[in-house]
Short mmCIF file of C-alpha atoms in Angstrom, two decimals:
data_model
loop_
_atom_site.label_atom_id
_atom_site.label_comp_id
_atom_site.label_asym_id
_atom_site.label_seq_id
_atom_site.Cartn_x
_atom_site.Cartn_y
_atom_site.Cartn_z
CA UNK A 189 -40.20 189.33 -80.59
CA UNK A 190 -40.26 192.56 -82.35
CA UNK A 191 -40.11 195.58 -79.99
CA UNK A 192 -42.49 198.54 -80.97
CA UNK A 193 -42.95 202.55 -79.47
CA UNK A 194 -44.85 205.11 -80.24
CA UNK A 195 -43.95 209.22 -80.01
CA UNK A 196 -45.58 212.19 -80.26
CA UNK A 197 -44.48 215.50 -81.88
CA UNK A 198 -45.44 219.32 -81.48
CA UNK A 199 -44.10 222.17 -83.11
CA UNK A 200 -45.19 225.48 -83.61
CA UNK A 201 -43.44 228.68 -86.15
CA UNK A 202 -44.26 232.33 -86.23
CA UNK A 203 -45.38 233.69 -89.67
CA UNK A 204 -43.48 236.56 -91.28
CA UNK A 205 -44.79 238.95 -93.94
CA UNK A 206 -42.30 238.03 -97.21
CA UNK A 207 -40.45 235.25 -95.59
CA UNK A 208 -39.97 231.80 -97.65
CA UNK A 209 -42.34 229.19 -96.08
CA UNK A 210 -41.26 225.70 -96.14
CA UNK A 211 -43.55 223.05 -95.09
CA UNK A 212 -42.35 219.05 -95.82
CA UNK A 213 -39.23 219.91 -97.86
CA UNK A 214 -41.55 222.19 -100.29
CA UNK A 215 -41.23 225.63 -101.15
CA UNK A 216 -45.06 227.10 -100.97
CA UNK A 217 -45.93 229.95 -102.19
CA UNK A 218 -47.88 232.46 -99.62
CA UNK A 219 -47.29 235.87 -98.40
CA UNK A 220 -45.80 235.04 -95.60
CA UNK A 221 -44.05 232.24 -94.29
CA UNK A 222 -42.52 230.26 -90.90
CA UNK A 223 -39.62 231.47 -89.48
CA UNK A 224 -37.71 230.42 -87.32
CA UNK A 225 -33.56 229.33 -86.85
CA UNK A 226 -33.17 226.56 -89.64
CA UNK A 227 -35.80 226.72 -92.42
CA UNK A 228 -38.76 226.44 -89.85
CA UNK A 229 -40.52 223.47 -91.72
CA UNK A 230 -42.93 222.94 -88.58
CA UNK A 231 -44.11 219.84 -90.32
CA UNK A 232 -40.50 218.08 -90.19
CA UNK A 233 -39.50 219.60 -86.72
CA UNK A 234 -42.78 217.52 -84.81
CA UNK A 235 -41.45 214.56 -87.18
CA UNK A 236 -38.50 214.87 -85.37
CA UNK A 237 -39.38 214.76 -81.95
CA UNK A 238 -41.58 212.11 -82.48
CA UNK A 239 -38.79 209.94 -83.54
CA UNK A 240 -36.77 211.30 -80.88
CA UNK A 241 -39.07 210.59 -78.17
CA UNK A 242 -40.52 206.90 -79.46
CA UNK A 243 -36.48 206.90 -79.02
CA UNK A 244 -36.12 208.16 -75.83
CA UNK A 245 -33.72 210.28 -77.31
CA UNK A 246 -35.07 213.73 -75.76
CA UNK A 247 -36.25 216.38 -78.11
CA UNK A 248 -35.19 218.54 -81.61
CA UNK A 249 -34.05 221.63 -79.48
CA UNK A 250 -31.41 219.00 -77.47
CA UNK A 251 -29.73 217.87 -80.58
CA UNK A 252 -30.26 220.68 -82.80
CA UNK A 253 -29.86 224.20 -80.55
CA UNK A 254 -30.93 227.38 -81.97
CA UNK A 255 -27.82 228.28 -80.53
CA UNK A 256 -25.55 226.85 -82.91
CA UNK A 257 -24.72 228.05 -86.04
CA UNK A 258 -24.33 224.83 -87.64
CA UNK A 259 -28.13 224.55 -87.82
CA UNK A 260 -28.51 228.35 -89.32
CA UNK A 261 -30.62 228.23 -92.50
CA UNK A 262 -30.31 224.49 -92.67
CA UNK A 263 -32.82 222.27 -94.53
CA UNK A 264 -34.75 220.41 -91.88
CA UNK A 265 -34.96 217.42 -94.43
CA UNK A 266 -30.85 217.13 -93.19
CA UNK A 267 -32.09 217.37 -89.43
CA UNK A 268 -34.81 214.35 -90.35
CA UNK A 269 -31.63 212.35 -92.34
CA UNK A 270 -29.85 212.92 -88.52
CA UNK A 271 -32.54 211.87 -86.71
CA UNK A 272 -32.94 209.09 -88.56
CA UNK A 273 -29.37 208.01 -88.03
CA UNK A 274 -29.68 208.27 -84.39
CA UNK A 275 -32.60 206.45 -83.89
CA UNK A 276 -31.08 203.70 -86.08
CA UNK A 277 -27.74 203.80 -84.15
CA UNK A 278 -30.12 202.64 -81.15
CA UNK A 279 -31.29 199.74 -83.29
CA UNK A 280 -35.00 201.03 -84.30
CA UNK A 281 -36.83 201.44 -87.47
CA UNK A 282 -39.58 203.89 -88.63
CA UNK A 283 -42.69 202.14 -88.78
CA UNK A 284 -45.34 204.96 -89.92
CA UNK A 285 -45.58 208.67 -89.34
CA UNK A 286 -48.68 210.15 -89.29
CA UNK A 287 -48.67 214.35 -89.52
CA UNK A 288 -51.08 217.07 -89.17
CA UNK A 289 -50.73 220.13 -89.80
CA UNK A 290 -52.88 223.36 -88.45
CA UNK A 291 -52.98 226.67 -90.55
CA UNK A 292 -55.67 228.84 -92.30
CA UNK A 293 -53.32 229.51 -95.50
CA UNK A 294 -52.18 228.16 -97.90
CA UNK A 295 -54.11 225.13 -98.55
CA UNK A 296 -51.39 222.46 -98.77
CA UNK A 297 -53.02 219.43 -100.44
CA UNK A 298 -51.69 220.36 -103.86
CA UNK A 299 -48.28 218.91 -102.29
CA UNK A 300 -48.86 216.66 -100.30
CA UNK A 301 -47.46 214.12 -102.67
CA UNK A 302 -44.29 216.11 -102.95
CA UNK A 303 -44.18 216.31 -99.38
CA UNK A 304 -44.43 212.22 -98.64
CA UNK A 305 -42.13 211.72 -101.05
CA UNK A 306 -39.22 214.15 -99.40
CA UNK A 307 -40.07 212.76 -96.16
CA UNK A 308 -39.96 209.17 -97.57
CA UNK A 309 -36.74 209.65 -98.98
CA UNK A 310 -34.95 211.68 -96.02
CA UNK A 311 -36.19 208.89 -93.94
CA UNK A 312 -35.39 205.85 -95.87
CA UNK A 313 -39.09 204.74 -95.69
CA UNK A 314 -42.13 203.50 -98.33
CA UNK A 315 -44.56 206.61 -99.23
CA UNK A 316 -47.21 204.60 -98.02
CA UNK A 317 -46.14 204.68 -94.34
CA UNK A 318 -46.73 208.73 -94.34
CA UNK A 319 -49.72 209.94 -93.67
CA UNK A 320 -50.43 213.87 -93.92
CA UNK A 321 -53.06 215.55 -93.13
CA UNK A 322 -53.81 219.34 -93.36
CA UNK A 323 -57.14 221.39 -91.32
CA UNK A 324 -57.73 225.01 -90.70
CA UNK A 325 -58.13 227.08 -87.04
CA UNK A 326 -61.56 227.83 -88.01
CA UNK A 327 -60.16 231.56 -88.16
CA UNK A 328 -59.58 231.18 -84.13
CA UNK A 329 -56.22 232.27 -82.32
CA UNK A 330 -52.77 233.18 -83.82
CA UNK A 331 -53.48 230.44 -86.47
CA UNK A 332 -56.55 231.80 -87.46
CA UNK A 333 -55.13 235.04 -87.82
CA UNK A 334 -52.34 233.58 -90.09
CA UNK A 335 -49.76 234.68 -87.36
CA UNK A 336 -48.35 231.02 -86.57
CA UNK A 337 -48.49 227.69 -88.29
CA UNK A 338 -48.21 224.47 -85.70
CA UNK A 339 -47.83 220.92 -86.73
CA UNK A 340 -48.57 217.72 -84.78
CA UNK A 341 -46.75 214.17 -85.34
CA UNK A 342 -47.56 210.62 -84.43
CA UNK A 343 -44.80 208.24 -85.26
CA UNK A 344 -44.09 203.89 -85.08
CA UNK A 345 -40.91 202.63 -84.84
CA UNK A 346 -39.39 198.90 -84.04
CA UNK A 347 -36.79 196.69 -84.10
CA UNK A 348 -36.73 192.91 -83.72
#
């Protein structure tokens, strides 16, 4: 009998005036971008602890501390190849992964495909299992005033 969980993912980066933003293992090009200690790819980070949690494996900031140097700078396409690892040390396998992600600029469907295809291959999954979606603030809050960028994830995994 195959064995399936779900998990749920939030994330949330300042914006910076002149900082690189990073969203899905693609460079974008904007004014500002998300900072935060590794690249700040929000999109990746609620990926993460939605694996980690279907998992019960507790969350990003347990096995990746912004405390540690190790994880300074670092592509967050490595952290997903880790997470990935662990989950499959525990016996499960990514199912689907469904993303959103919540900003006013820039528009991000342009690279989309780039983006499924950097999470498909970090993850060891089919393109087809990732889903991701993109909607605006309606100009309301820190989003809508371009001063944050927060992503949402929905992931399946199982094992038999």
């Amino acid at each position: 009998m195959t064995k399936i969980k779900v998990g749920f993912g939030f994330d949330v980066h300042q914006l910076r005036q002149n900082h690189p933003f990073v969203l899905g293992g693609v460079n974008l090009e904007h004014t500002s971008g998300a900072y935060g200690h590794s690249d700040a790819d929000v999109m990746l980070h609620a990926i993460c602890d939605a694996l980690l949690g279907a998992a019960n494996l507790r969350d990003i900031g347990y096995h990746f501390s912004n405390k540690d140097d190790r994880w300074k700078g670092i592509s967050s396409l490595i952290l997903l190849q880790h997470v990935v690892k662990l989950i499959g040390e525990k016996g499960w396998k990514i199912g689907n992964i469904d993303a959103m992600v919540c900003l006013e600029a820039p528009k991000i469907n342009p690279h989309i495909p780039a983006m499924q295809a950097n999470i498909a291959q970090a993850a060891g999954i089919d393109v087809e299992d990732i889903s991701i979606k993109a909607t605006t603030n309606e100009q309301l809050g820190f989003i809508g005033r371009e001063e944050g960028v927060v992503a949402y994830a929905v992931c399946l995994i199982q094992k038999d």
